[in-house]
CSV table of C-alpha atoms and ligand atoms in Angstrom, one decimal:
chain,number,residue,atom,x,y,z
K,101,MET,CA,51.6,66.7,11.9
K,102,ARG,CA,50.2,63.3,10.0
K,103,ILE,CA,46.0,64.8,9.9
K,104,VAL,CA,43.1,62.9,8.1
K,105,LEU,CA,40.1,64.9,6.3
K,106,VAL,CA,36.6,64.2,6.5
K,107,GLY,CA,33.0,64.4,5.4
K,108,PRO,CA,30.2,64.0,2.3
K,109,PRO,CA,31.6,64.0,-1.6
K,110,GLY,CA,31.7,68.4,-1.4
K,111,ALA,CA,30.9,69.6,2.5
K,112,GLY,CA,35.0,71.3,1.3
K,113,LYS,CA,37.7,68.3,2.1
K,114,GLY,CA,39.8,69.7,-0.7
K,115,THR,CA,39.0,73.5,-0.7
K,116,GLN,CA,40.3,73.8,3.4
K,117,ALA,CA,43.1,71.2,2.9
K,118,ALA,CA,45.0,73.6,0.1
K,119,PHE,CA,44.3,75.9,3.0
K,120,LEU,CA,45.8,74.6,5.9
K,121,ALA,CA,48.7,72.4,4.2
K,122,LYS,CA,49.9,75.5,3.0
K,123,ASN,CA,49.2,76.5,7.0
K,124,LEU,CA,50.3,73.6,8.4
K,125,SER,CA,53.2,73.5,5.3
K,126,ILE,CA,52.6,69.6,5.1
K,127,PRO,CA,51.9,68.3,2.0
K,128,HIS,CA,48.4,67.7,0.8
K,129,ILE,CA,47.0,64.5,-0.3
K,130,SER,CA,44.0,63.6,-1.6
K,131,THR,CA,43.0,60.0,-3.6
K,132,GLY,CA,40.1,61.5,-5.8
K,133,ASP,CA,42.9,64.2,-6.8
K,134,LEU,CA,45.5,61.4,-8.1
K,135,PHE,CA,42.6,59.4,-9.5
K,136,ARG,CA,41.8,62.2,-11.6
K,137,ALA,CA,46.0,62.7,-12.3
K,138,ASN,CA,46.3,59.0,-14.2
K,139,ILE,CA,43.0,59.2,-15.3
K,140,SER,CA,44.0,62.2,-17.8
K,141,GLN,CA,48.0,60.4,-17.5
K,142,GLY,CA,46.7,57.1,-19.6
K,143,THR,CA,48.0,54.8,-16.9
K,144,GLU,CA,47.4,51.5,-16.0
K,145,LEU,CA,46.1,52.8,-12.9
K,146,GLY,CA,43.9,55.5,-13.8
K,147,LEU,CA,42.7,52.7,-16.5
K,148,ARG,CA,41.2,50.2,-13.7
K,149,ALA,CA,39.5,54.0,-11.2
K,150,LYS,CA,37.7,55.1,-14.1
K,151,ALA,CA,34.7,53.1,-13.8
K,152,PHE,CA,34.4,53.1,-10.7
K,153,MET,CA,34.7,56.9,-10.8
K,154,ASP,CA,32.6,57.4,-13.9
K,155,ALA,CA,29.9,55.5,-11.2
K,156,GLY,CA,30.5,56.9,-7.5
K,157,ASP,CA,31.8,53.8,-6.4
K,158,LEU,CA,34.9,53.5,-4.3
K,159,VAL,CA,37.6,52.0,-6.7
K,160,PRO,CA,38.8,49.2,-5.0
K,161,ASP,CA,41.3,48.8,-1.3
K,162,GLU,CA,43.9,46.8,-3.6
K,163,ILE,CA,44.0,49.6,-6.1
K,164,THR,CA,43.8,52.5,-3.3
K,165,ILE,CA,45.8,51.5,-0.7
K,166,GLY,CA,48.6,50.5,-2.9
K,167,MET,CA,49.2,53.9,-4.1
K,168,ALA,CA,48.3,56.8,-1.1
K,169,LYS,CA,51.2,54.1,0.6
K,170,ASP,CA,53.6,55.8,-2.2
K,171,ARG,CA,52.7,58.8,-2.0
K,172,MET,CA,52.7,58.6,1.5
K,173,GLU,CA,56.0,57.6,1.6
K,174,GLN,CA,57.7,60.4,-1.2
K,175,PRO,CA,59.7,62.2,0.7
K,176,ASP,CA,58.1,65.5,1.0
K,177,ALA,CA,55.6,64.0,3.5
K,178,ALA,CA,58.4,62.9,6.0
K,179,GLY,CA,56.8,64.8,8.5
K,180,GLY,CA,53.9,65.1,7.6
K,181,PHE,CA,51.3,64.9,5.5
K,182,LEU,CA,47.4,66.1,5.1
K,183,LEU,CA,44.8,63.0,3.9
K,184,ASP,CA,41.8,64.5,2.1
K,185,GLY,CA,39.8,61.2,0.9
K,186,PHE,CA,41.6,58.5,1.7
K,187,PRO,CA,40.7,56.0,4.1
K,188,ARG,CA,37.1,56.3,2.8
K,189,ASN,CA,36.3,52.6,4.3
K,190,VAL,CA,36.7,50.5,8.2
K,191,SER,CA,39.6,48.5,5.9
K,192,GLN,CA,41.5,52.0,4.6
K,193,ALA,CA,41.5,52.9,8.0
K,194,GLU,CA,43.2,49.8,9.6
K,195,ALA,CA,45.4,49.7,6.7
K,196,LEU,CA,47.3,53.4,7.6
K,197,ASP,CA,47.5,51.8,10.3
K,198,VAL,CA,49.4,49.5,9.7
K,199,MET,CA,51.2,51.9,7.7
K,200,LEU,CA,52.1,54.4,10.7
K,201,GLU,CA,53.1,51.9,12.8
K,202,GLU,CA,55.0,49.6,10.5
K,203,SER,CA,56.8,53.3,10.7
K,204,GLY,CA,56.8,54.3,14.0
K,205,MET,CA,54.6,57.0,13.5
K,206,LYS,CA,50.8,57.8,14.7
K,207,LEU,CA,47.9,60.4,13.8
K,208,ASP,CA,47.0,63.1,14.9
K,209,ALA,CA,43.4,64.0,14.7
K,210,VAL,CA,40.8,63.1,12.5
K,211,LEU,CA,39.2,66.2,11.7
K,212,ASP,CA,35.3,65.6,10.4
K,213,LEU,CA,33.9,68.8,8.8
K,214,GLU,CA,30.3,68.2,9.5
K,215,VAL,CA,27.6,70.2,6.4
K,216,GLU,CA,23.7,68.8,5.8
K,217,GLU,CA,22.9,67.5,2.2
K,218,ASP,CA,21.2,70.4,0.9
K,219,GLU,CA,23.6,72.3,1.2
K,220,VAL,CA,26.1,69.2,-0.2
K,221,VAL,CA,24.3,68.6,-3.6
K,222,LYS,CA,23.9,73.2,-3.5
K,223,ARG,CA,28.2,72.8,-3.7
K,224,ILE,CA,28.6,70.1,-6.4
K,225,ALA,CA,26.4,71.9,-8.2
K,226,GLY,CA,28.6,74.5,-8.8
K,227,ARG,CA,31.7,73.1,-8.2
K,228,ARG,CA,33.6,74.4,-12.0
K,229,VAL,CA,37.9,72.2,-11.5
K,230,CYS,CA,41.0,74.1,-13.0
K,231,ARG,CA,41.9,71.4,-15.6
K,232,ASN,CA,45.6,72.2,-14.9
K,233,GLU,CA,47.7,69.8,-12.9
K,234,SER,CA,46.5,71.7,-9.2
K,235,ALA,CA,43.3,71.6,-9.6
K,236,HIS,CA,42.0,74.8,-8.1
K,237,VAL,CA,38.5,75.2,-7.2
K,238,PHE,CA,35.9,77.4,-7.3
K,239,HIS,CA,31.7,77.9,-7.1
K,240,VAL,CA,30.3,79.5,-9.3
K,241,VAL,CA,28.3,81.1,-7.0
K,242,TYR,CA,30.5,80.7,-3.4
K,243,ALA,CA,33.8,81.0,-5.1
K,244,ALA,CA,34.1,82.3,-8.6
K,245,PRO,CA,36.5,82.8,-10.8
K,246,LYS,CA,36.9,86.7,-12.0
K,247,THR,CA,36.5,85.3,-16.2
K,248,GLU,CA,34.0,83.0,-16.5
K,249,GLY,CA,35.9,79.0,-16.7
K,250,VAL,CA,38.8,80.4,-16.8
K,251,CYS,CA,41.8,80.0,-13.6
K,252,ASP,CA,42.2,82.8,-10.9
K,253,GLN,CA,45.3,81.3,-9.9
K,254,CYS,CA,46.3,79.4,-13.5
K,255,GLY,CA,45.0,80.5,-16.5
K,256,GLY,CA,43.7,77.2,-17.5
K,257,GLU,CA,40.0,75.3,-19.1
K,258,LEU,CA,37.4,75.2,-15.2
K,259,TYR,CA,35.7,72.1,-15.8
K,260,GLN,CA,32.7,70.3,-14.3
K,261,ARG,CA,33.6,66.5,-13.2
K,262,GLY,CA,32.0,64.3,-14.9
K,263,ASP,CA,30.7,61.8,-11.4
K,264,ASP,CA,29.1,65.2,-10.3
K,265,SER,CA,25.9,64.7,-12.3
K,266,GLU,CA,22.9,64.4,-9.6
K,267,ALA,CA,22.9,60.5,-9.9
K,268,THR,CA,26.3,59.8,-10.2
K,269,VAL,CA,26.4,62.2,-6.9
K,270,ARG,CA,23.1,60.4,-5.4
K,271,ASN,CA,25.4,56.9,-5.6
K,272,ARG,CA,28.5,58.8,-3.5
K,273,LEU,CA,26.3,60.7,-1.1
K,274,GLU,CA,25.1,56.3,-0.5
K,275,VAL,CA,28.5,55.2,-0.6
K,276,TYR,CA,29.0,57.8,2.2
K,277,HIS,CA,26.8,57.4,4.5
K,278,THR,CA,27.5,53.3,3.9
K,279,GLN,CA,31.3,53.1,3.6
K,280,THR,CA,32.6,56.3,4.3
K,281,GLU,CA,30.4,57.5,8.0
K,282,PRO,CA,31.6,53.9,9.9
K,283,ILE,CA,35.4,55.6,10.0
K,284,ILE,CA,34.1,58.2,12.0
K,285,ASP,CA,33.5,56.1,15.2
K,286,TYR,CA,36.1,53.9,14.7
K,287,TYR,CA,38.5,57.0,15.7
K,288,LYS,CA,36.2,58.7,17.4
K,289,ALA,CA,37.2,55.0,20.3
K,290,GLN,CA,40.6,56.0,19.2
K,291,GLY,CA,40.3,59.4,20.5
K,292,LEU,CA,41.3,61.9,17.4
K,293,LEU,CA,37.5,62.3,15.9
K,294,VAL,CA,37.8,66.3,16.1
K,295,THR,CA,34.5,67.4,14.5
K,296,ILE,CA,34.3,70.7,12.8
K,297,PRO,CA,30.5,72.4,11.4
K,298,ALA,CA,31.6,73.5,8.0
K,299,LEU,CA,28.9,76.0,6.8
K,300,GLY,CA,29.4,79.4,6.9
K,301,GLU,CA,32.9,81.9,4.9
K,302,VAL,CA,35.8,78.9,3.9
K,303,ALA,CA,38.1,80.9,6.1
K,304,ASP,CA,35.1,80.5,8.6
K,305,VAL,CA,35.4,76.8,8.5
K,306,THR,CA,39.7,77.0,8.4
K,307,LYS,CA,39.4,78.9,11.0
K,308,ARG,CA,37.9,76.4,12.8
K,309,ALA,CA,40.2,73.2,12.2
K,310,MET,CA,43.5,75.7,13.0
K,311,ASP,CA,41.4,75.8,16.6
K,312,ALA,CA,40.5,72.5,17.2
K,313,LEU,CA,44.3,72.0,15.6
K,314,GLN,CA,45.8,74.2,18.3
K,315,LYS,CA,44.2,72.9,21.2
J,552,AP5,P1,37.1,62.2,-4.7
J,552,AP5,O1,37.6,63.6,-4.9
J,552,AP5,O2,37.6,62.2,-3.5
J,552,AP5,O3,35.4,63.5,-3.9
J,552,AP5,P2,34.5,63.3,-1.9
J,552,AP5,O4,35.3,63.4,-2.0
J,552,AP5,O5,33.7,63.2,-3.1
J,552,AP5,O6,34.9,65.1,-2.9
J,552,AP5,P3,34.5,66.4,-3.6
J,552,AP5,O7,36.4,66.5,-4.1
J,552,AP5,O8,33.9,65.9,-4.3
J,552,AP5,O9,34.2,67.5,-2.7
J,552,AP5,P4,35.3,67.8,-1.1
J,552,AP5,O10,34.8,67.1,-0.3
J,552,AP5,O11,36.9,67.9,-1.5
J,552,AP5,O12,34.6,70.0,-1.3
J,552,AP5,P5,35.6,70.8,-2.1
J,552,AP5,O13,36.3,71.9,-2.2
J,552,AP5,O14,35.4,70.8,-3.6
J,552,AP5,O15,36.8,61.4,-4.7
J,552,AP5,C1,35.7,61.4,-6.2
J,552,AP5,C2,36.2,59.1,-6.3
J,552,AP5,O16,37.0,59.1,-5.6
J,552,AP5,C3,35.6,59.2,-5.5
J,552,AP5,O17,34.1,58.6,-5.7
J,552,AP5,C4,35.8,57.6,-5.5
J,552,AP5,O18,35.6,57.7,-6.8
J,552,AP5,C5,37.5,57.5,-6.0
J,552,AP5,N1,38.1,57.3,-4.8
J,552,AP5,C6,38.6,58.5,-4.5
J,552,AP5,N2,39.6,58.2,-2.9
J,552,AP5,C7,39.5,57.2,-2.5
J,552,AP5,C8,39.1,55.8,-1.6
J,552,AP5,N3,40.3,56.6,-0.7
J,552,AP5,N4,39.2,55.4,-2.1
J,552,AP5,C9,38.2,54.4,-3.4
J,552,AP5,N5,38.1,55.4,-4.4
J,552,AP5,C10,38.1,56.0,-3.5
J,552,AP5,O19,34.2,71.7,-2.3
J,552,AP5,C11,33.4,71.7,-3.1
J,552,AP5,C12,32.3,72.8,-4.0
J,552,AP5,O20,32.0,73.9,-3.0
J,552,AP5,C13,33.3,73.9,-4.6
J,552,AP5,O21,32.9,74.3,-5.7
J,552,AP5,C14,34.5,75.1,-3.9
J,552,AP5,O22,33.8,76.1,-4.3
J,552,AP5,C15,32.8,74.8,-1.9
J,552,AP5,N6,32.8,75.4,-1.3
J,552,AP5,C16,33.6,75.0,0.0
J,552,AP5,N7,33.3,74.9,1.2
J,552,AP5,C17,32.5,77.1,1.7
J,552,AP5,C18,32.3,77.0,2.4
J,552,AP5,N8,32.5,77.0,2.7
J,552,AP5,N9,31.2,78.3,1.0
J,552,AP5,C19,30.7,77.3,0.6
J,552,AP5,N10,30.9,77.2,-0.7
J,552,AP5,C20,32.3,75.9,-0.8
């Protein structure tokens, strides 16, 4: 399956993607995680992306589209993938259509995680992420680690993302409304959009998404 996950910052895309990708045996491709890995490795791409991410702005398409394409062309993605955070504007969605068409492929579904704004603000404020490459995600209240500040899965250090500050989150939400939301209509017009209410327990949201995909 080839699936796109859409939703505002903090909606739970990364959390759901981990479960859905496992259930469907496809790789989880997160452009946010790819940028953060490049930043921590000090690559040129990471250096170019960092200022945009710190401000909560989109990284320019000429950097993002090439990076996403390279990842989708890796052998593990030949049989399908779950995209998290890409595409994020209409020009990225059009570029993805071209990439898929050139390879004789198409998307199966676009899952839109629907959550109210005050809930995403709470989710982001309490989010803690593992510094190791796996980037496991926790929440100080909703998904607390057994030992404060330590990743349950690999023992790595948990940290608060720099772009999770209040001022940056405000801009990320604004960017979501102005630049990303238009892709919802784009995919609705293609008959691919499935809206998933994303409030409630993580496992319940996963079940709603799996049920929708099976239909
Ligand atoms: P990215 O990393 O993609 O950030 P985002 O889209 O803002 O999404 P988040 O990672 O903030 O949230 P999420 O929806 O994954 O939620 P999570 O599962 O962590 O992008 C970061 C930046 O990179 C962008 O701002 C941009 O600069 C750049 N970028 C990335 N892609 C780009 C692109 N295509 N083009 C240009 N620039 C790009 O959950 C959040 C919290 O909630 C966690 O603590 C979790 O434990 C908790 N939680 C999850 N589900 C539930 C639940 N059901 N109930 C209670 N708590 C829950």
